[in-house]
Every structure is written in C-alpha cells, then in structure tokens.
XYZ file of C-alpha atoms in Angstrom:
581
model
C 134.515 91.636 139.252
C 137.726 90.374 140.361
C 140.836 91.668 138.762
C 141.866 88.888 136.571
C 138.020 89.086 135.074
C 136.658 91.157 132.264
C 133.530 91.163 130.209
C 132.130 91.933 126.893
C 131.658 95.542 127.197
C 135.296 96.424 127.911
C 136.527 94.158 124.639
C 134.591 96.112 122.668
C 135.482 99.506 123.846
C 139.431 98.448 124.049
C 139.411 96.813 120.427
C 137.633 100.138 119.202
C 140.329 101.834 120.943
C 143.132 99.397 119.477
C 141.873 100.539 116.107
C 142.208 104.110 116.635
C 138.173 104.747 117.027
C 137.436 107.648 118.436
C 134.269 109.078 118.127
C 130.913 106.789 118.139
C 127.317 108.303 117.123
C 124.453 106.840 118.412
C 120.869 106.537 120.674
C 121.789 104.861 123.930
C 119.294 102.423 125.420
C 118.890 98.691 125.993
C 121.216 96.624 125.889
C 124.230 99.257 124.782
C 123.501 102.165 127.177
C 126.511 100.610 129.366
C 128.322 100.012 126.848
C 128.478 103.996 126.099
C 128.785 105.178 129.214
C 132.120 102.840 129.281
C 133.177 104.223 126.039
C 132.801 107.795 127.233
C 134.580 107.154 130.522
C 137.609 105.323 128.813
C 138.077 108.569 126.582
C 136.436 107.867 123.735
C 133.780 111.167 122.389
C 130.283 110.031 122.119
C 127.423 112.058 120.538
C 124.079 110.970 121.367
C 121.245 111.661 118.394
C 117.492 112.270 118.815
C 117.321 109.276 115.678
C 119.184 106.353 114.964
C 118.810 107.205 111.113
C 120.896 111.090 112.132
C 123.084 108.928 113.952
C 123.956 106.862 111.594
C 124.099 109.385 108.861
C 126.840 111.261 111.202
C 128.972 108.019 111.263
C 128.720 107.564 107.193
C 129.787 110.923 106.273
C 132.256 110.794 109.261
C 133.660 107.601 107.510
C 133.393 109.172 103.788
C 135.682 112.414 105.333
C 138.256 110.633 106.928
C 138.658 107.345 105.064
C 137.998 105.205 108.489
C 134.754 103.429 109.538
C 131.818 105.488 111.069
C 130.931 104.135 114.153
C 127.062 103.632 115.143
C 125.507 102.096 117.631
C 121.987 101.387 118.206
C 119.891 99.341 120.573
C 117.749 96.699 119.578
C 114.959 95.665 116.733
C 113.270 99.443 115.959
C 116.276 101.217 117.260
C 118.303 98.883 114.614
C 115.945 99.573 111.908
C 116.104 103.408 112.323
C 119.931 102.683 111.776
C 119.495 100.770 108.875
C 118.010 103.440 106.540
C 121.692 105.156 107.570
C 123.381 101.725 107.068
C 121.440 100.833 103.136
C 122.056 104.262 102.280
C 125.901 104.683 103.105
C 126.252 101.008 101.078
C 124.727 102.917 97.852
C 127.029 105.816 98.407
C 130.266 103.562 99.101
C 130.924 105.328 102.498
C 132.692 103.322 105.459
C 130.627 102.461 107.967
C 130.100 100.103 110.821
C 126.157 99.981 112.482
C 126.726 98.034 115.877
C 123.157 97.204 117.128
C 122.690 95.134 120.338
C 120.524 92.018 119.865
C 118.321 90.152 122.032
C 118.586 86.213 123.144
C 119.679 84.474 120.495
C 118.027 80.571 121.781
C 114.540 82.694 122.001
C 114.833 84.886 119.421
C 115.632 81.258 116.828
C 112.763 79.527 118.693
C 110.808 83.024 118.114
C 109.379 82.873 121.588
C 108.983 86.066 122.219
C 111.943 87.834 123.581
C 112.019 91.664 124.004
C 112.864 93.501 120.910
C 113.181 90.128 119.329
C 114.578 90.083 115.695
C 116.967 87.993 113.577
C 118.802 91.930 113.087
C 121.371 89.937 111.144
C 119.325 88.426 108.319
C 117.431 91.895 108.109
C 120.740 93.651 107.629
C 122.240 91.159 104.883
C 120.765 92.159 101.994
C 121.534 96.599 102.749
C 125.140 95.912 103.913
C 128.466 95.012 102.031
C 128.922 92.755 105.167
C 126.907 91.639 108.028
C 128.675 89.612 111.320
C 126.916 88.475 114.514
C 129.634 87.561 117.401
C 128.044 85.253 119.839
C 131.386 84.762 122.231
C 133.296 87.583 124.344
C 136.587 85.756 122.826
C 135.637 87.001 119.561
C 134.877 90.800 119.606
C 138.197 91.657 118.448
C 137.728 89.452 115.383
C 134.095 90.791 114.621
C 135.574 94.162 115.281
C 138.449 93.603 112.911
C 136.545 91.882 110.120
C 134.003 95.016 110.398
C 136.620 97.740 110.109
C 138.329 95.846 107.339
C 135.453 94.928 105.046
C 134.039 98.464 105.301
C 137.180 100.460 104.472
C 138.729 97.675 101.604
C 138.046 97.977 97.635
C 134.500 99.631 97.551
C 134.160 100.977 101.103
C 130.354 100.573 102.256
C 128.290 99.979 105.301
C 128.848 96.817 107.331
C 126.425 95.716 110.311
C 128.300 94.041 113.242
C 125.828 92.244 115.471
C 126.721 92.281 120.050
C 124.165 89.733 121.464
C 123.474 90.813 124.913
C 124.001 87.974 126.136
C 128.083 88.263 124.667
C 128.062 91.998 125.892
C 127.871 90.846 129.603
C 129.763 87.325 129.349
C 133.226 87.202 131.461
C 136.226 85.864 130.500
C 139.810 85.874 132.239
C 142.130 89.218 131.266
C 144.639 87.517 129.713
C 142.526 85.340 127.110
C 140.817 88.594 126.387
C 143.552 90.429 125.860
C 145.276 87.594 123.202
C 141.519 88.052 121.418
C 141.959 91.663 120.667
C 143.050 92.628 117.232
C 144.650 95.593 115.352
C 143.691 95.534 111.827
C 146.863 96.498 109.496
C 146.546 98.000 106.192
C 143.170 97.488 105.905
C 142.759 99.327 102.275
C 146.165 98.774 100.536
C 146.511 100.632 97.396
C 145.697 98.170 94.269
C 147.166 99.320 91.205
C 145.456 98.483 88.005
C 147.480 96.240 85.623
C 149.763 97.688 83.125
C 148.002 96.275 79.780
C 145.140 98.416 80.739
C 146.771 101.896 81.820
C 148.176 101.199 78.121
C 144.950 100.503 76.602
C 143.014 103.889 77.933
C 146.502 105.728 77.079
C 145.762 104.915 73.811
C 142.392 105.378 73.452
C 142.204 108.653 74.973
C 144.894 109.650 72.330
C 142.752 108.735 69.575
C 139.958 110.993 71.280
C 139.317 114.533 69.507
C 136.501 115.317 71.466
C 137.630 113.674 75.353
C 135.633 114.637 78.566
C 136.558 113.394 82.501
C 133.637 112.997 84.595
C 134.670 112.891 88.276
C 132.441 111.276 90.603
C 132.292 111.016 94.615
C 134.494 107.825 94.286
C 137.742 110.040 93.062
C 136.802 112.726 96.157
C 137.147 110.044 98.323
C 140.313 108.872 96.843
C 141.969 111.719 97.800
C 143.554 111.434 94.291
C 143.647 115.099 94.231
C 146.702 116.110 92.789
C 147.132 113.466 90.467
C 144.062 113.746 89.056
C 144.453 118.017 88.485
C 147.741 117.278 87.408
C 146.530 114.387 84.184
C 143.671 117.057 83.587
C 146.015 119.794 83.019
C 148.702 118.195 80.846
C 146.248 117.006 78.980
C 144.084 119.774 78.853
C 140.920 117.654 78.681
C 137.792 119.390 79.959
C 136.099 117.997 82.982
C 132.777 117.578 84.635
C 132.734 116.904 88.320
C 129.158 114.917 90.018
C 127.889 117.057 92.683
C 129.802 115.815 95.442
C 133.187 115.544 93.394
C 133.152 119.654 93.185
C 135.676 121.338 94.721
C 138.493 118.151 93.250
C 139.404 121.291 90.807
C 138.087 125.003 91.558
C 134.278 125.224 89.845
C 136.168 128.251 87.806
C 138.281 126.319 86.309
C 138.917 127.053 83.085
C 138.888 123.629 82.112
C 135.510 122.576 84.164
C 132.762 121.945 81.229
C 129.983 121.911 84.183
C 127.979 125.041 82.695
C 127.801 123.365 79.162
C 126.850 119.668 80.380
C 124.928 118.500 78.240
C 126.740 119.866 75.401
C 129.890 117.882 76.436
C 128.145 114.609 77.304
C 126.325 114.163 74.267
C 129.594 115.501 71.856
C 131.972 113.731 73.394
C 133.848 111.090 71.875
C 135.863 109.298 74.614
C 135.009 109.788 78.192
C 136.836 108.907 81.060
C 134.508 108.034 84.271
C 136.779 108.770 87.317
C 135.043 107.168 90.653
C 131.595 107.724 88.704
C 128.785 105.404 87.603
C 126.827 105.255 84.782
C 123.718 105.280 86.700
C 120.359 107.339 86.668
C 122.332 110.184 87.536
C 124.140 110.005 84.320
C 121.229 108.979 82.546
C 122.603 105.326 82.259
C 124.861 106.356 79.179
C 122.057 105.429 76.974
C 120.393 108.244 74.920
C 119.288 111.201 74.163
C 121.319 112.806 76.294
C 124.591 110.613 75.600
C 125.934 109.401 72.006
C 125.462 105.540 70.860
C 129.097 105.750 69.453
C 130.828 107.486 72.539
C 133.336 104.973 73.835
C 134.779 104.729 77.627
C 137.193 104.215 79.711
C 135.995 103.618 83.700
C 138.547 103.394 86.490
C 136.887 101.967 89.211
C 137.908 99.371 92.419
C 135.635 97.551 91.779
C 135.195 95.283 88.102
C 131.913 94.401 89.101
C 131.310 97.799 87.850
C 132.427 97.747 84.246
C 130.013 97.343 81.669
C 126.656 97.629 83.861
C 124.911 100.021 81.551
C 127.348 100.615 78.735
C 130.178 98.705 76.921
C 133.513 99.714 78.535
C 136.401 100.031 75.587
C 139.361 100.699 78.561
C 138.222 99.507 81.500
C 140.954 100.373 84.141
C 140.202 98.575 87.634
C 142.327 99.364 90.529
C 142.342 102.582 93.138
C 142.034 105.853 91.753
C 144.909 107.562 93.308
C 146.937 104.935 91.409
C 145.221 104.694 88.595
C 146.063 108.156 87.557
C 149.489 108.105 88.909
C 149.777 105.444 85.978
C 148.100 107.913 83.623
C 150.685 110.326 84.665
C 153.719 108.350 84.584
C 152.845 107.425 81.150
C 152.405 110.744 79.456
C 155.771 112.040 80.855
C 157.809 108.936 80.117
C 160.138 108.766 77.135
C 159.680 105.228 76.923
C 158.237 102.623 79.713
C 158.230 98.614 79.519
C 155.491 96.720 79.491
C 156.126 93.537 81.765
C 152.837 91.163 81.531
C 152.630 87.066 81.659
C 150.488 84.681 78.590
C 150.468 81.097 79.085
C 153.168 80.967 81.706
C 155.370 83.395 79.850
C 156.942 86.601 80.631
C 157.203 89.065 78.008
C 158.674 92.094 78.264
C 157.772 95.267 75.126
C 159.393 98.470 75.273
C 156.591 101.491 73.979
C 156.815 104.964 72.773
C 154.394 107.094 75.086
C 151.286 107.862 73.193
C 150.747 111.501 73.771
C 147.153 113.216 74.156
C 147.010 116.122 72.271
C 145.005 119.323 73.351
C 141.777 119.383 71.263
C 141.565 123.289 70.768
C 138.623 123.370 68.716
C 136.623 121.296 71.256
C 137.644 123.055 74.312
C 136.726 126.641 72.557
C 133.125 125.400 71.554
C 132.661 124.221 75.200
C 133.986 127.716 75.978
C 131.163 129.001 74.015
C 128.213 126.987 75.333
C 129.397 128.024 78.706
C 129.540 131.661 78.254
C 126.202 131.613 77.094
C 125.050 129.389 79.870
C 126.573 131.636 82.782
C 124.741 134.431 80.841
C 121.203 133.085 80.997
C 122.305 131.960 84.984
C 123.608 135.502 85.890
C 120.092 137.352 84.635
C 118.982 134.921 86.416
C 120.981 135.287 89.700
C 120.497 139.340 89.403
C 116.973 139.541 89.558
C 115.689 140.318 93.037
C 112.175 139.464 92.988
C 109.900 139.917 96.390
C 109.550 137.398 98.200
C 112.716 135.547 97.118
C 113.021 132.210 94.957
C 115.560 129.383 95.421
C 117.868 131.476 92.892
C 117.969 134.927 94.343
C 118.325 133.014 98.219
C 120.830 131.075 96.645
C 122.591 134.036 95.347
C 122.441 135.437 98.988
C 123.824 132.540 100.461
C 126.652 132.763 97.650
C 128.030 135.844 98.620
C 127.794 135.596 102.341
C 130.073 132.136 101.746
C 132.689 133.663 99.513
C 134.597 135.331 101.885
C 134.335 131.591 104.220
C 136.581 129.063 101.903
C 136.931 127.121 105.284
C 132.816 126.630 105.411
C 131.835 122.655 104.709
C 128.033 122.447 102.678
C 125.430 120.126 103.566
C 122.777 120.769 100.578
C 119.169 118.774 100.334
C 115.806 118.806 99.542
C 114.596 119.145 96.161
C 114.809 122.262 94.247
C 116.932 123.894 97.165
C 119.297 120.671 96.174
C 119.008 121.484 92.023
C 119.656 124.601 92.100
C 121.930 124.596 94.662
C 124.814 122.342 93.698
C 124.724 124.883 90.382
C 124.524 128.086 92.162
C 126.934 127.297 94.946
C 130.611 126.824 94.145
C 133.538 124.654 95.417
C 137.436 125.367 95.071
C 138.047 122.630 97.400
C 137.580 119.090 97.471
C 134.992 117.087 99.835
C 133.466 120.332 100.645
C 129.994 119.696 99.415
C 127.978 116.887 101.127
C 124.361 115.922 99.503
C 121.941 113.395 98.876
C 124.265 111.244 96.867
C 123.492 107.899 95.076
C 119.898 107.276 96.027
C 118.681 111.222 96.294
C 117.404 110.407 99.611
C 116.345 112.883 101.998
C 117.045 113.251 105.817
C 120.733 113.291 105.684
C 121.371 116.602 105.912
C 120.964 117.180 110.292
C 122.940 113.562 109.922
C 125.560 114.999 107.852
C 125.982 118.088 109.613
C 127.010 117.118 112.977
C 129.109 114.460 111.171
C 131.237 116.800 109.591
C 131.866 119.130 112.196
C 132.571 116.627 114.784
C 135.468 114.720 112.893
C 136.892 118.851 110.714
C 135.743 121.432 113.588
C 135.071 123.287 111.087
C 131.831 125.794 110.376
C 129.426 123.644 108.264
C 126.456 125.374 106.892
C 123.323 123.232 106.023
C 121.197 124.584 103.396
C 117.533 122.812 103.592
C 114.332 122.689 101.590
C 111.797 122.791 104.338
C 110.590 119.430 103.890
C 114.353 117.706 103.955
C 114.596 119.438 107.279
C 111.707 118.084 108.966
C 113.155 114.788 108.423
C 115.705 115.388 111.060
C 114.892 118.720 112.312
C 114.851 117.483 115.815
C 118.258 117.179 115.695
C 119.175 120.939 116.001
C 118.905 120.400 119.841
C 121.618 117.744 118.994
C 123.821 120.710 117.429
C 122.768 122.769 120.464
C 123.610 120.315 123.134
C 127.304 120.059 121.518
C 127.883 123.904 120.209
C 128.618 122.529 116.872
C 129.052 125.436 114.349
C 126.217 124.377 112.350
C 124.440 127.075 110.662
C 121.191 125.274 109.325
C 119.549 127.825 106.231
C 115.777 126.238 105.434
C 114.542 127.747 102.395
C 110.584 128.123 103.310
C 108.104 127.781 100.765
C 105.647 126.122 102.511
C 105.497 122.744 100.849
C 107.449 119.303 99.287
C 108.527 121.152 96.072
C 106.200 124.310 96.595
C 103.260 125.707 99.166
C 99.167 125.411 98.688
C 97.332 128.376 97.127
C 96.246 130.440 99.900
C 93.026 129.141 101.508
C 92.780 125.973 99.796
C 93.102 122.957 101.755
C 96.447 121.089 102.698
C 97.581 119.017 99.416
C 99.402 115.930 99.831
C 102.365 118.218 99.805
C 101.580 121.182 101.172
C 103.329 121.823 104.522
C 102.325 124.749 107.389
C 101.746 128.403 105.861
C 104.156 130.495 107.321
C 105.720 128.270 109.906
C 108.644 129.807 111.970
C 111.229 127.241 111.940
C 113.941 129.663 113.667
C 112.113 129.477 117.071
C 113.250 126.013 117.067
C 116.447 126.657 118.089
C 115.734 129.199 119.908
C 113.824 126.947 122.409
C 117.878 124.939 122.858
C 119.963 127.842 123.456
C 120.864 128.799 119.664
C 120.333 131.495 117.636
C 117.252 132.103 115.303
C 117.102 134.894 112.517
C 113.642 135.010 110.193
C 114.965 136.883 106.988
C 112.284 137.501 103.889
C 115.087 139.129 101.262
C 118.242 138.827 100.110
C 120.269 141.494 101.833
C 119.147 139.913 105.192
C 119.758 136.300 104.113
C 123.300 137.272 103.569
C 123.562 139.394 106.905
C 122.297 136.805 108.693
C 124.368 133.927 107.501
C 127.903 136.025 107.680
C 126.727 136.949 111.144
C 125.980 133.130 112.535
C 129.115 132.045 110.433
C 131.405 134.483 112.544
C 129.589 133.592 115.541
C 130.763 129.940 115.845
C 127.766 128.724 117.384
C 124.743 126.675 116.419
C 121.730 128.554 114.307
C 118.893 128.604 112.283
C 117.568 130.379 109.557
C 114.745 130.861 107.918
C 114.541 132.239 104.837
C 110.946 132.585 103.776
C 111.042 131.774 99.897
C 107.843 132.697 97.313
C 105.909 129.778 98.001
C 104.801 129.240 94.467
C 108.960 128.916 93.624
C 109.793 125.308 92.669
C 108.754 122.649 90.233
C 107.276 119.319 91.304
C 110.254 116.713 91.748
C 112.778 119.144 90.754
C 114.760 118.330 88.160
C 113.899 114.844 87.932
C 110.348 115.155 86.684
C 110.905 112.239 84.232
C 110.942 109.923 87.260
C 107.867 110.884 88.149
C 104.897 108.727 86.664
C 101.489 110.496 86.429
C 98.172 108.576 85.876
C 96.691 108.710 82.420
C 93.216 108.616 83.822
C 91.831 112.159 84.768
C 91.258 112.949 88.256
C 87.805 113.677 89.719
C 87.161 117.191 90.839
C-alpha cells in the first residue's frame, strides 16, 4: 500500500498496543490469521491454543490476575462458539475479558444467503456477555477497542465480545484519519467508594453482632483489598471464611480462619459480612438448613444489583472493596468522624462517636473447638496410606511436595480431586488458587494453566481429575510448544467420579482402565512420571517443580475412590422409577 494508506488490521494491533495489550490467546485461521501474524511481528506475544474454549480460558484468568482485559481471538462461527463457552463462563465468574472473533459479510450474512461461516456472532454473544460490539468501519476500531477494554474492566468486570467484520479488517483508510481514530482508554475502573450513611450503618450493625463471621469471596481476591481487609479482620478479631478461590487473602492457618468448622459458623452466626461473595448455590442461597432464618447481613459488593437476590440485606454497602474496607477501617480507629450526607436539597453535617466491635471471646473459642476436632478427623484421615492411593492420601502427597514451593500457582478441577482438594491444599497467599469458580464448570484447568504462567512466570501446578483433563488435555502440547512450567498432576481412577468394576462393561462414566496419560507429553518433548503411591507422587512433583519445564503426572488413584458428583450430590436428581436390569 502506499505510505499515507493503512488498513484494518494495523488499527487493531496499534490500538491494542495504545492500551498496553500485550499478550493475545487464541486459534489463528480465517479471517484473523493475518491479523496475528501482524500482532506477533509488531511485538506483541501470541500463544496459539489447540481450542478456542483453552484459549479463551487463558485470556479470563489472565484478565482475573492482572486486573486488565484477556485478550482472545477466534475466527469465525464454530471457532467463535468454542470461544464463547470461555466468554459465558468468565461473565459468571466476573473476570475481564475481551473475545474478538472475525465475522463474515455482513449484507449476506443479514440476507442469510449463505456466506462462509455465516452467523449473526453478535446476537449469539448478547445474552453470555456483559457487553457485545460489532465495528463495521476501519475509523472505528479504536472506539470498539476502547468501549471493550472499558466495559470489561469497570464495576463488575466480565466478558465482553467485540465483533471485526472481515470486510472492516481489510478496509483502507488514509494514516492520518486513522491515527485521530485511535483511542487510549483512561481510568477505566476508578475506585467508587460506597456512601458514608452506609459504612455507618454496617459499623453499627456489626457492633451489635456477638456471634460475627466474614466470608471472603473471589470478588475481594480480585480487589486486591489485601491489606485492608487482614487489617479490619484483625482489629476486630472476627473469624473468617474465605470461598475457594479467596484462600490465600489471609494464611489458611490463620488463627482467625473458621474454614475447618464451616458449617458450625454459618449456621451460628449472627451477623455476617459477605466480602466480594454471593449468596448463591455455593452458599446454599442463605436459606436453610445450613444458614439461620434470623442471621442478618451486610454485603459489600460493586454492584447493587446484587443486594437482596436471595436474602434480605440489613447493611448493604455498594462500592469497591478495597474502599469499602478502607471505610471500615477508618471508622474503627477514628475518635470521632462527620457524617456529611444531602435530604431534600439539604446538607447536613452529624458528628459520631465510633462504634467499636468488640472481640466475641466466647464465639471465637467454640469455633476453636469445632476446628480442632475437625483437623482431627482430617489428619487420621490424611495419615492413612492405603494401597493404591485415594484423593486424600495423593492429596497429602501433593501437600508436602508444595510446602517447601510458596511461589507455586494451583489450578485445581474435576470433581472429587476439586472437593477434596481446595480442603487438603493450603494457601498463605492471595490469588494463588485458580478453580472451577461460579458455574463448577470443567475444562478450565489446561485454559487456566498456561494463563497463569504466561502473564506470573511462575511454576503453576495443575492438579486434575482424569475426566477434567480430557477436556483440554490436548493442550499439554500447547505447554510443550512454549516451555511453560506447568506441572499437570491427573489423579487416575478410571472414571467421571470413579472407574467400572473390573470386567463389566463401560458405564456412562466409566473412562479407559489403566490409561497412561504421562506418555502424552512425552510424545511433545516433556516429561512423564507414572507414580502408584505416595512417596513417589511427592518425588515426582518436587522433581518436575525444580525442573522448570512442562510435565505430566499420573498418579494412578484406587479406582473405586470418589463419590458420584462429589460433594454436590443434592444437585443431582435420580429417577424414582427403578431401572431395568
């Protein structure tokens, strides 16, 4: 082209580059595979998947780490759809994302005449996405761009689907128009304080509260709200409970952490305070048995939406975590504060006494108690060394070979491998532990692996029931192709929840008897280990861990370990009507 001409393809790699993207995930092909080659050559890192759904995991949990949109990219119609199981699931989980998805001919596609790949990708997005944009003219990429990065990473972050037309991809325009187009998004997620009426009102409630819990969810990981949030829990000396992927926020041995007595301290407690959590199924909905009619809350959360979708709210506290409990904070240590608010066109102004939260002593020492007898019953359990292993003992294996590794990220799904492991496995620091989040979907975990070593370098170590594996298990050539220091751990029992009874027939969830999973990676360049106790499980993993490099291992488990749906049995419907034999 001549020199005062550009196209579509360059605007969107220089108004990803404007706005500090630097990394992209995706499956090249028509009409983007230009489009990446540009992106590479122009500096930016690109990591090609086997999947669009891996891919597009990677950019989610990429986004969720580092507070910045995810970027995917996908081609057209299936390739898009792959990406939107990614996309849906990283709205659920509020992580910052942006699927970009080239699109066919728009004038054939509306007259549905056929065009290749043809699909209206932006209706079919709409309804899994917090936003959805199409740009149709090179003049606007840096506007799509810009509205994408700022509606994924502002209040609730989520997944937004940006739409290139391939038809805008290779339209021209002059340099210097193209260059006025480009944008650079500025404070895209400002801090929003909640008001001061209703910092007061949970003040006061939780000062009433003789038997208080905090429940920390993924929302106040995110938040980075780490130090004020350890800092209100230990003046206050409230116990807490942290949601699987808000471990780490304070140590798991905390003294205050109320994790091993649970459900003792969410069905006693009298106020709670929900910290970036929701009341949803994973809390039971805050309905009973497991929670008390007359236990009142107070929810920070971003979003007001929020408040009161399962149970009354008493203190409902919208506004960013981070300053949120900087208000809590300021509050307990002031001698007096003012209260500025405006009724009815006045401005009022009421000086207050700080109301202070007193340490409930007999609550925190029966908690004590529960959880003493609780790490009891786990530690028998933990100790035993049974032959073959179960998901406890393995666990217990991959325990100690991580203790010594405080640097080592977790990826943790599958079922039983997931239950037991977010119990068994502990965090002392924050946004450590990745899992299957919100929805309890599985498949994320080869996604989420190459994610979060490609935006920390750091050793991650994947720990896999062998079904949540073979969702993405081609992706290990992926890790290869890279040297990533994945370590990928599939706990083998030969089925979804548990094997088949030897020589009986393949069940609807019975998986390959004895399958060697290791020489997987061994057929890409990594390294494979097949371990059948615990002293070798942990052997291996410290040995791939110093390593550095991409491996596998596969820990064969007792095949009759695990319960059917895990822990979540109740979700499960059976039919009433007996089966025929």
């Amino acid at each position: 082209m001549p020199g005062n001409i550009t196209d579509g393809f360059h605007l969107v790699v220089e108004a990803l580059k404007l706005n500090g993207v630097d990394t992209i995930y995706g499956v090249a092909g028509i009409p983007i595979t230009d489009l990446l080659r540009l992106a590479q050559a122009e500096g930016i890192r690109y990591l090609g998947f086997r999947h669009e759904q891996s891919a597009g995991n990677a950019a989610a949990i990429a986004g969720y780490l580092t507070q910045k949109p995810g970027i995917c990219m996908t081609v057209s119609a299936p390739g898009f759809l792959n990406g939107m199981v990614a996309l849906a699931n990283a709205t659920t989980n509020c992580f910052p994302m942006i699927l970009i998805s080239g699109s066919s001919d728009r004038a054939i596609v509306d007259l549905e005449q056929g065009d290749y790949e043809e699909m209206d990708q932006l209706a079919a997005a709409r309804p899994y996405a917090k936003a959805a944009y199409r740009v149709n003219r090179p003049q606007d990429i840096g506007i799509g761009i810009a509205r994408a990065i700022r509606a994924a990473v502002s209040g609730r972050p989520g997944g937004v689907y940006l739409d290139l037309t391939a038809e805008v991809l290779g339209s021209t325009l002059d340099v210097e128009t193209a260059k006025k187009s480009l944008v650079k998004v500025v404070d895209p997620a400002p801090p929003q304080p909640p008001a001061a009426e209703s910092v007061e009102r949970a003040i006061e409630l939780m000062a009433t509260a003789q038997r208080p819990l905090v429940i920390l969810g993924k929302g106040a990981a995110y938040a980075r709200a780490d130090q004020e949030i350890r800092s209100f829990i230990e003046e206050t000396g409230m116990p807490f409970l942290p949601m699987s992927m808000a471990k780490g926020l304070l140590p798991d041995d905390h003294p205050q952490s109320a994790a091993a007595a649970r459900s003792y301290a969410v069905g006693n407690a009298d106020v709670v305070i929900l910290a970036g959590a929701r009341l949803n199924w994973l809390l039971s909905h805050g309905r009973p048995p497991l929670w008390s009619e007359s236990t009142r809350f107070v929810q920070v959360d971003i979003s007001p939406t929020e408040i009161d979708s399962n149970r009354a709210i008493a203190a409902p506290v919208v506004g960013d975590i981070k300053s949120a409990f900087a208000a809590f904070n300021g509050a307990l240590v002031a001698e007096n504060y003012i209260n500025r608010f405006n009724r009815d066109g006045r401005s009022y102004e009421v000086i207050r006494q700080p109301r202070r939260i007193e340490r409930r002593a007999a609550w925190m020492d029966e908690i004590g108690k529960r959880k003493q007898q609780n790490i009891e019953r786990m530690a028998a359990r933990l100790n035993a060394d049974p032959s073959p292993m179960n998901f406890s003992s393995a666990l217990r294996a991959v325990r100690n070979a991580l203790a010594t590794q405080p640097d080592v990220y977790t990826v943790n799904e599958g079922a039983n491998t997931l239950d037991f492991g977010r119990n068994i496995i502990d965090m002392d620091k924050p946004r450590h532990r990745l899992d299957s989040g919100t929805w309890g979907v599985m498949g994320v975990g080869m996604g989420y692996a190459i994610g979060v070593a490609a935006v920390t370098g750091k050793p991650v170590v994947a720990i896999e029931g062998d079904s949540a594996f073979g969702f993405s298990g081609m992706e290990i050539e992926t890790i290869c192709r890279y040297e990533l220091p994945v370590v990928t751990v599939i706990f083998n029992n030969n089925g979804v929840y548990r094997g088949d009874a030897p020589g009986s027939a393949y069940s609807p969830t019975g998986l390959l008897r004895d399958a060697r999973y290791e020489k997987i990676i061994e057929a890409f360049g990594g390294a494979g280990y097949h371990v059948t106790d615990t002293p070798g499980l942990t052997k291996a993993l410290s040995e791939a861990l110093a390593s550095g490099k991409p491996a596998l291992i596969n820990a064969v488990i007792d095949p009759t370990a695990g319960t059917e749906s895990g822990h979540i049995q109740s979700l499960n419907p059976r039919s009433a009507v007996a089966q025929k034999k």
